[in-house]
C-alpha cells in the first residue's frame, strides 16, 4: 500500500488526486483560499447566519405537549415514539467582530418563519432564555444589524426574509454557492458545535456514513426537543463564549472578552426602533378598531389612550393593521389608514 501511494504521488499532484476522487466542487471547498480580512470592528456591523441539519436523532415523544397529554395520548405517543425519530435543523446568527452567538433556533424545516424568529431573537435581549434554562452568564444584548451575510439556503434567501431585512435598514448579502471560503467563520462555528456538543450526545449519527460502526443512532435518540434546546442554549451562553478562539482578528482571545472590549471602546449598532421591529419582524393581523381597542388572533386585546385619542381626532372607523412581537405580547403596534405615524 505504501509503495502504491508513493507511485501515485509521483504521477499526480494532491489537487489532481482530489479532483479525481471528489470532483471539482469538493476540491474547491477543501483547497480554496480563505480570507484574512478583519470584516468588522463593532458589534452588529457584520453578522453571519447559516443553517445546518443536526448530526443527531432526537425523540418525538416530548416535543412540547407531553405534560398536557391524556393517559391514552401518552400511551399512543409511547408506541409511536419507538418508530418516530427525526433530525432537526439548527439556525445560528453570530457577530463577526466578536464571534459571539446572537441568536439560535431549532426548526423542523428551515423556512422564512424560522429565520424571522432568528432575527427577532438577535435584535432583543436573551434574559428569558437565561432564566428559563439556568445560564450562569449573560448572553449577548440586543443590537441592530448593519450587514447580514448568509448562504443560499431556502429558509435564508427568500422574499419574506430579504424584505424584512430591507425594512430594518440591513444590507442583506448572499454568498456564492459551494464557496465556503466566502463565509469561513460561519462554517467554522458549526464545526465547533459538531465536535464539542453534538458528538457527545446520545443519538449522534456521525459526520459521514460508517463513522460509528455498530452504533444505532435511531434507537439511542432519547433527547427531546425542549431538552436539546436548553442544552444548546447553555452551551452557547456558558461554554462557547469562554473558549479561546484563533480565528482572524481574535488572536486566541475569548469571544466574551472581545465582546466586552468592543462594547467599551467602539460600541454596537444602535438598537432597532421597537415599532419598526414589530412591523418588519412581528406577526400581522387585521382588526376592527372599537372603544375597547383591537382584538387580534381570536382573543388578544390591545388598547391605549393614544390609540383612542387618534381615533377620535381622525373620526376613524374601519380596520387597522396590528403588529405583535410573539416574544412579547405586552405591546402592539397599530397602523391606521390616514395617520402617518405608528401607534
Tab-separated table of C-alpha atoms in Angstrom:
chain	number	residue	atom	x	y	z
A	1	UNK	CA	0.000	0.000	0.000
A	2	UNK	CA	2.801	2.436	0.816
A	3	UNK	CA	4.573	1.649	-2.467
A	4	UNK	CA	1.394	2.257	-4.449
A	5	UNK	CA	0.806	5.558	-2.615
A	6	UNK	CA	4.327	6.767	-3.440
A	7	UNK	CA	3.867	5.748	-7.078
A	8	UNK	CA	0.576	7.651	-7.210
A	9	UNK	CA	2.133	10.775	-5.670
A	10	UNK	CA	4.846	10.819	-8.337
A	11	UNK	CA	2.224	10.738	-11.101
A	12	UNK	CA	-0.404	13.217	-9.831
A	13	UNK	CA	-0.419	16.254	-7.573
A	14	UNK	CA	-2.586	16.366	-4.414
A	15	UNK	CA	-5.056	18.678	-6.168
A	16	UNK	CA	-5.331	16.339	-9.164
A	17	UNK	CA	-5.918	13.426	-6.810
A	18	UNK	CA	-8.737	15.284	-5.052
A	19	UNK	CA	-10.343	16.154	-8.382
A	20	UNK	CA	-10.153	12.510	-9.466
A	21	UNK	CA	-11.721	11.226	-6.233
A	22	UNK	CA	-14.043	14.033	-5.054
A	23	UNK	CA	-14.695	16.074	-8.216
A	24	UNK	CA	-14.040	19.767	-8.761
A	25	UNK	CA	-16.691	21.195	-6.444
A	26	UNK	CA	-15.483	19.373	-3.331
A	27	UNK	CA	-11.859	20.072	-4.277
A	28	UNK	CA	-12.582	23.810	-4.406
A	29	UNK	CA	-14.156	23.602	-0.959
A	30	UNK	CA	-11.202	21.770	0.564
A	31	UNK	CA	-8.348	23.637	-1.100
A	32	UNK	CA	-9.891	27.037	-1.798
A	33	UNK	CA	-8.164	30.104	-0.400
A	34	UNK	CA	-9.633	31.589	2.743
A	35	UNK	CA	-9.719	35.229	3.808
A	36	UNK	CA	-7.517	37.134	6.238
A	37	UNK	CA	-9.586	40.325	6.265
A	38	UNK	CA	-10.905	41.772	9.506
A	39	UNK	CA	-14.540	42.083	8.459
A	40	UNK	CA	-15.957	44.199	11.308
A	41	UNK	CA	-14.931	46.367	14.258
A	42	UNK	CA	-18.281	46.940	16.021
A	43	UNK	CA	-20.969	44.646	17.378
A	44	UNK	CA	-23.659	44.110	14.737
A	45	UNK	CA	-21.622	45.705	11.941
A	46	UNK	CA	-21.318	42.382	10.115
A	47	UNK	CA	-23.346	39.328	11.111
A	48	UNK	CA	-23.451	35.888	9.558
A	49	UNK	CA	-26.208	33.309	9.707
A	50	UNK	CA	-26.323	29.761	8.481
A	51	UNK	CA	-28.368	26.613	8.887
A	52	UNK	CA	-27.295	23.015	9.327
A	53	UNK	CA	-29.020	19.691	9.811
A	54	UNK	CA	-28.331	18.072	13.166
A	55	UNK	CA	-25.924	15.165	13.150
A	56	UNK	CA	-28.092	13.527	15.789
A	57	UNK	CA	-31.516	11.980	16.123
A	58	UNK	CA	-33.971	13.375	18.672
A	59	UNK	CA	-37.049	11.844	20.228
A	60	UNK	CA	-40.512	12.970	19.172
A	61	UNK	CA	-42.142	11.927	22.471
A	62	UNK	CA	-41.729	15.168	24.419
A	63	UNK	CA	-41.882	17.746	21.663
A	64	UNK	CA	-43.950	20.211	23.665
A	65	UNK	CA	-47.298	18.604	24.556
A	66	UNK	CA	-46.230	15.633	26.690
A	67	UNK	CA	-47.091	17.125	30.093
A	68	UNK	CA	-50.608	18.154	28.982
A	69	UNK	CA	-51.471	14.948	27.139
A	70	UNK	CA	-54.006	12.445	28.473
A	71	UNK	CA	-53.056	8.925	29.531
A	72	UNK	CA	-54.431	7.481	26.303
A	73	UNK	CA	-52.499	10.023	24.234
A	74	UNK	CA	-49.326	9.286	26.189
A	75	UNK	CA	-49.760	5.565	25.545
A	76	UNK	CA	-50.181	6.214	21.830
A	77	UNK	CA	-47.174	8.523	21.775
A	78	UNK	CA	-45.071	5.966	23.639
A	79	UNK	CA	-45.873	3.373	20.990
A	80	UNK	CA	-45.248	5.805	18.139
A	81	UNK	CA	-42.027	7.036	19.690
A	82	UNK	CA	-40.471	3.615	19.207
A	83	UNK	CA	-40.605	4.294	15.481
A	84	UNK	CA	-40.681	8.072	15.141
A	85	UNK	CA	-37.272	9.702	15.265
A	86	UNK	CA	-36.316	12.847	13.444
A	87	UNK	CA	-33.350	15.050	12.636
A	88	UNK	CA	-33.876	18.768	13.069
A	89	UNK	CA	-32.108	21.860	11.760
A	90	UNK	CA	-30.259	24.456	13.796
A	91	UNK	CA	-30.002	28.057	12.564
A	92	UNK	CA	-27.465	30.356	14.204
A	93	UNK	CA	-26.761	34.074	13.782
A	94	UNK	CA	-23.473	35.387	15.153
A	95	UNK	CA	-21.469	38.609	15.286
A	96	UNK	CA	-18.357	38.667	13.071
A	97	UNK	CA	-16.410	41.191	15.186
A	98	UNK	CA	-16.574	39.282	18.470
A	99	UNK	CA	-17.668	35.794	17.306
A	100	UNK	CA	-20.476	35.925	19.876
A	101	UNK	CA	-23.680	33.963	19.105
A	102	UNK	CA	-26.574	36.425	18.868
A	103	UNK	CA	-29.440	34.010	18.154
A	104	UNK	CA	-30.107	30.300	17.720
A	105	UNK	CA	-33.244	28.481	16.601
A	106	UNK	CA	-34.133	24.797	16.287
A	107	UNK	CA	-36.554	24.125	13.430
A	108	UNK	CA	-38.015	21.004	11.883
A	109	UNK	CA	-37.866	22.583	8.432
A	110	UNK	CA	-35.869	25.767	7.769
A	111	UNK	CA	-38.214	28.365	6.304
A	112	UNK	CA	-38.906	32.079	6.394
A	113	UNK	CA	-40.766	31.916	9.733
A	114	UNK	CA	-37.809	30.245	11.428
A	115	UNK	CA	-35.424	32.852	10.020
A	116	UNK	CA	-37.643	35.744	11.123
A	117	UNK	CA	-37.731	34.201	14.595
A	118	UNK	CA	-33.926	34.109	14.477
A	119	UNK	CA	-33.797	37.819	13.584
A	120	UNK	CA	-36.231	38.639	16.380
A	121	UNK	CA	-34.021	36.845	18.883
A	122	UNK	CA	-30.887	38.627	17.662
A	123	UNK	CA	-32.477	42.059	17.984
A	124	UNK	CA	-33.815	41.542	21.531
A	125	UNK	CA	-32.265	40.598	24.867
A	126	UNK	CA	-31.992	36.937	25.832
A	127	UNK	CA	-32.878	37.327	29.529
A	128	UNK	CA	-35.842	34.997	29.130
A	129	UNK	CA	-33.645	32.166	27.837
A	130	UNK	CA	-31.053	32.875	30.516
A	131	UNK	CA	-33.586	32.481	33.322
A	132	UNK	CA	-35.534	29.613	31.804
A	133	UNK	CA	-32.552	27.378	31.155
A	134	UNK	CA	-30.423	28.402	34.130
A	135	UNK	CA	-27.495	30.026	32.304
A	136	UNK	CA	-24.789	31.316	34.646
A	137	UNK	CA	-23.505	34.071	32.346
A	138	UNK	CA	-25.170	36.886	30.468
A	139	UNK	CA	-25.881	36.313	26.758
A	140	UNK	CA	-25.300	38.952	24.096
A	141	UNK	CA	-27.506	42.014	24.409
A	142	UNK	CA	-29.931	43.293	21.791
A	143	UNK	CA	-28.357	45.131	18.866
A	144	UNK	CA	-29.100	46.279	15.351
A	145	UNK	CA	-27.732	44.506	12.280
A	146	UNK	CA	-25.952	46.602	9.675
A	147	UNK	CA	-24.755	43.924	7.223
A	148	UNK	CA	-26.162	40.387	7.149
A	149	UNK	CA	-24.344	37.627	5.283
A	150	UNK	CA	-25.956	34.275	4.506
A	151	UNK	CA	-25.720	31.409	2.090
A	152	UNK	CA	-28.278	30.210	-0.435
A	153	UNK	CA	-30.394	28.134	1.921
A	154	UNK	CA	-34.116	28.093	1.170
A	155	UNK	CA	-35.008	29.374	4.628
A	156	UNK	CA	-32.481	32.220	4.482
A	157	UNK	CA	-32.777	33.503	0.927
A	158	UNK	CA	-36.423	34.242	0.252
A	159	UNK	CA	-38.532	37.316	-0.440
A	160	UNK	CA	-40.020	37.494	3.056
A	161	UNK	CA	-36.667	37.485	4.866
A	162	UNK	CA	-34.951	39.832	2.418
A	163	UNK	CA	-37.902	42.240	2.561
A	164	UNK	CA	-37.836	42.265	6.363
A	165	UNK	CA	-34.089	42.917	6.371
A	166	UNK	CA	-34.515	45.835	3.984
A	167	UNK	CA	-37.258	47.248	6.194
A	168	UNK	CA	-34.859	47.160	9.152
A	169	UNK	CA	-32.177	49.029	7.199
A	170	UNK	CA	-29.990	45.929	6.977
A	171	UNK	CA	-27.839	45.186	3.950
A	172	UNK	CA	-28.592	41.583	3.013
A	173	UNK	CA	-25.896	39.721	1.075
A	174	UNK	CA	-25.968	36.154	-0.239
A	175	UNK	CA	-22.634	34.484	-0.858
A	176	UNK	CA	-21.695	32.209	-3.730
A	177	UNK	CA	-22.985	28.659	-3.819
A	178	UNK	CA	-20.442	25.963	-2.903
A	179	UNK	CA	-17.834	28.566	-1.879
A	180	UNK	CA	-17.490	28.181	1.902
A	181	UNK	CA	-14.392	30.392	1.894
A	182	UNK	CA	-16.771	33.349	1.455
A	183	UNK	CA	-18.207	32.613	4.892
A	184	UNK	CA	-15.476	30.606	6.585
A	185	UNK	CA	-16.239	31.867	10.148
A	186	UNK	CA	-19.896	30.872	9.714
A	187	UNK	CA	-18.947	27.335	8.712
A	188	UNK	CA	-16.326	27.073	11.453
A	189	UNK	CA	-18.911	27.758	14.153
A	190	UNK	CA	-20.867	24.692	13.085
A	191	UNK	CA	-17.681	22.623	13.026
A	192	UNK	CA	-17.006	23.557	16.642
A	193	UNK	CA	-20.619	22.851	17.575
A	194	UNK	CA	-20.375	19.462	15.904
A	195	UNK	CA	-17.154	18.356	17.581
A	196	UNK	CA	-17.747	19.747	21.081
A	197	UNK	CA	-21.501	19.460	21.527
A	198	UNK	CA	-23.327	17.055	19.228
A	199	UNK	CA	-20.560	14.471	19.235
A	200	UNK	CA	-21.105	13.866	22.963
A	201	UNK	CA	-24.898	13.492	22.702
A	202	UNK	CA	-26.861	10.223	22.569
A	203	UNK	CA	-28.246	9.698	19.096
A	204	UNK	CA	-25.198	11.184	17.338
A	205	UNK	CA	-25.124	9.930	13.747
A	206	UNK	CA	-21.550	10.872	12.847
A	207	UNK	CA	-20.309	13.310	10.239
A	208	UNK	CA	-20.159	10.700	7.500
A	209	UNK	CA	-21.633	7.234	6.837
A	210	UNK	CA	-19.859	4.484	8.728
A	211	UNK	CA	-18.114	6.780	11.224
A	212	UNK	CA	-19.705	4.981	14.200
A	213	UNK	CA	-19.792	1.264	13.324
A	214	UNK	CA	-22.198	-0.749	15.460
A	215	UNK	CA	-23.916	2.316	16.994
A	216	UNK	CA	-27.670	2.596	16.448
A	217	UNK	CA	-28.361	6.337	16.453
A	218	UNK	CA	-32.112	5.882	15.947
A	219	UNK	CA	-32.535	3.652	18.992
A	220	UNK	CA	-30.352	5.915	21.145
A	221	UNK	CA	-32.079	9.158	20.141
A	222	UNK	CA	-33.689	9.768	23.537
A	223	UNK	CA	-33.212	13.550	23.929
A	224	UNK	CA	-36.402	15.516	23.315
A	225	UNK	CA	-36.566	18.881	21.564
A	226	UNK	CA	-37.096	21.060	24.651
A	227	UNK	CA	-34.192	19.444	26.499
A	228	UNK	CA	-31.968	19.778	23.444
A	229	UNK	CA	-32.763	23.498	23.089
A	230	UNK	CA	-31.949	24.065	26.756
A	231	UNK	CA	-28.614	22.273	26.433
A	232	UNK	CA	-27.792	24.175	23.243
A	233	UNK	CA	-28.654	27.482	24.950
A	234	UNK	CA	-26.426	26.729	27.936
A	235	UNK	CA	-23.556	25.750	25.640
A	236	UNK	CA	-23.802	28.915	23.507
A	237	UNK	CA	-24.106	31.160	26.583
A	238	UNK	CA	-21.871	29.492	29.188
A	239	UNK	CA	-19.326	27.475	27.201
A	240	UNK	CA	-18.640	28.677	23.674
A	241	UNK	CA	-18.030	32.389	24.507
A	242	UNK	CA	-15.339	31.373	27.015
A	243	UNK	CA	-13.310	29.087	24.745
A	244	UNK	CA	-10.195	30.528	23.134
A	245	UNK	CA	-10.752	31.479	19.503
A	246	UNK	CA	-7.928	31.557	16.955
A	247	UNK	CA	-9.844	32.999	14.003
A	248	UNK	CA	-8.774	36.072	12.037
A	249	UNK	CA	-8.630	39.072	14.352
A	250	UNK	CA	-9.155	37.032	17.526
A	251	UNK	CA	-5.581	36.006	18.342
A	252	UNK	CA	-6.558	33.383	20.887
A	253	UNK	CA	-8.861	35.683	22.840
A	254	UNK	CA	-12.231	34.544	24.135
A	255	UNK	CA	-15.371	35.842	22.339
A	256	UNK	CA	-16.803	37.074	25.644
A	257	UNK	CA	-13.691	39.177	26.364
A	258	UNK	CA	-13.697	40.611	22.835
A	259	UNK	CA	-17.408	41.397	23.132
A	260	UNK	CA	-16.896	43.325	26.377
A	261	UNK	CA	-13.855	45.162	24.999
A	262	UNK	CA	-15.648	46.256	21.816
A	263	UNK	CA	-18.646	47.499	23.803
A	264	UNK	CA	-16.322	49.643	25.941
A	265	UNK	CA	-14.238	51.053	23.081
A	266	UNK	CA	-16.358	51.120	19.895
A	267	UNK	CA	-19.874	50.154	20.925
A	268	UNK	CA	-22.500	48.397	18.859
A	269	UNK	CA	-25.003	49.156	16.135
A	270	UNK	CA	-27.957	51.060	17.581
A	271	UNK	CA	-30.900	49.003	18.777
A	272	UNK	CA	-33.854	48.995	16.374
A	273	UNK	CA	-36.894	51.179	16.901
A	274	UNK	CA	-39.491	48.943	18.643
A	275	UNK	CA	-42.299	49.893	16.249
A	276	UNK	CA	-40.151	49.265	13.171
A	277	UNK	CA	-39.012	45.957	14.607
A	278	UNK	CA	-42.580	44.796	15.257
A	279	UNK	CA	-43.761	45.901	11.802
A	280	UNK	CA	-40.958	44.128	9.947
A	281	UNK	CA	-40.417	41.021	12.094
A	282	UNK	CA	-43.642	40.573	14.049
A	283	UNK	CA	-46.908	38.812	13.328
A	284	UNK	CA	-49.516	40.837	11.434
A	285	UNK	CA	-53.274	40.798	11.821
A	286	UNK	CA	-56.145	42.983	10.619
A	287	UNK	CA	-58.714	44.097	13.201
A	288	UNK	CA	-61.658	46.458	13.545
A	289	UNK	CA	-60.983	49.391	15.879
A	290	UNK	CA	-63.578	49.911	18.632
A	291	UNK	CA	-63.915	51.578	22.033
A	292	UNK	CA	-62.205	48.531	23.538
A	293	UNK	CA	-59.238	48.722	21.200
A	294	UNK	CA	-58.328	45.956	18.766
A	295	UNK	CA	-58.802	42.203	19.073
A	296	UNK	CA	-56.250	40.084	17.230
A	297	UNK	CA	-55.599	36.367	16.803
A	298	UNK	CA	-59.105	35.487	18.053
A	299	UNK	CA	-58.764	36.684	21.613
A	300	UNK	CA	-55.859	39.039	22.434
A	301	UNK	CA	-56.911	42.635	23.162
A	302	UNK	CA	-54.770	45.768	22.896
A	303	UNK	CA	-55.802	49.305	23.782
A	304	UNK	CA	-54.238	52.610	24.824
A	305	UNK	CA	-55.165	56.247	25.398
A	306	UNK	CA	-53.083	57.309	22.380
A	307	UNK	CA	-54.965	54.901	20.124
A	308	UNK	CA	-58.369	56.226	21.217
A	309	UNK	CA	-57.290	59.878	21.010
A	310	UNK	CA	-56.027	59.492	17.444
A	311	UNK	CA	-59.178	57.593	16.568
A	312	UNK	CA	-61.304	60.489	17.844
A	313	UNK	CA	-59.200	63.144	16.104
A	314	UNK	CA	-59.454	61.388	12.735
A	315	UNK	CA	-63.056	60.198	13.215
A	316	UNK	CA	-61.771	56.839	12.051
A	317	UNK	CA	-63.994	53.815	11.526
A	318	UNK	CA	-62.867	50.578	9.994
A	319	UNK	CA	-59.985	48.134	10.102
A	320	UNK	CA	-56.377	48.742	11.099
A	321	UNK	CA	-53.200	46.705	10.819
A	322	UNK	CA	-51.839	45.333	14.083
A	323	UNK	CA	-48.282	44.028	14.513
A	324	UNK	CA	-47.308	41.928	17.531
A	325	UNK	CA	-43.961	40.556	18.666
A	326	UNK	CA	-44.687	36.895	19.593
A	327	UNK	CA	-41.884	37.053	22.163
A	328	UNK	CA	-43.551	39.958	23.988
A	329	UNK	CA	-47.334	40.249	23.948
A	330	UNK	CA	-47.471	43.292	26.246
A	331	UNK	CA	-47.226	45.861	23.445
A	332	UNK	CA	-48.552	46.029	19.892
A	333	UNK	CA	-48.072	48.497	17.044
A	334	UNK	CA	-51.089	49.757	15.094
A	335	UNK	CA	-51.043	51.340	11.625
A	336	UNK	CA	-54.130	53.427	10.977
A	337	UNK	CA	-55.023	54.491	7.428
A	338	UNK	CA	-54.741	58.262	7.125
A	339	UNK	CA	-52.362	58.590	10.103
A	340	UNK	CA	-48.667	58.842	9.275
A	341	UNK	CA	-47.001	57.531	12.442
A	342	UNK	CA	-47.338	54.092	14.023
A	343	UNK	CA	-49.348	53.955	17.260
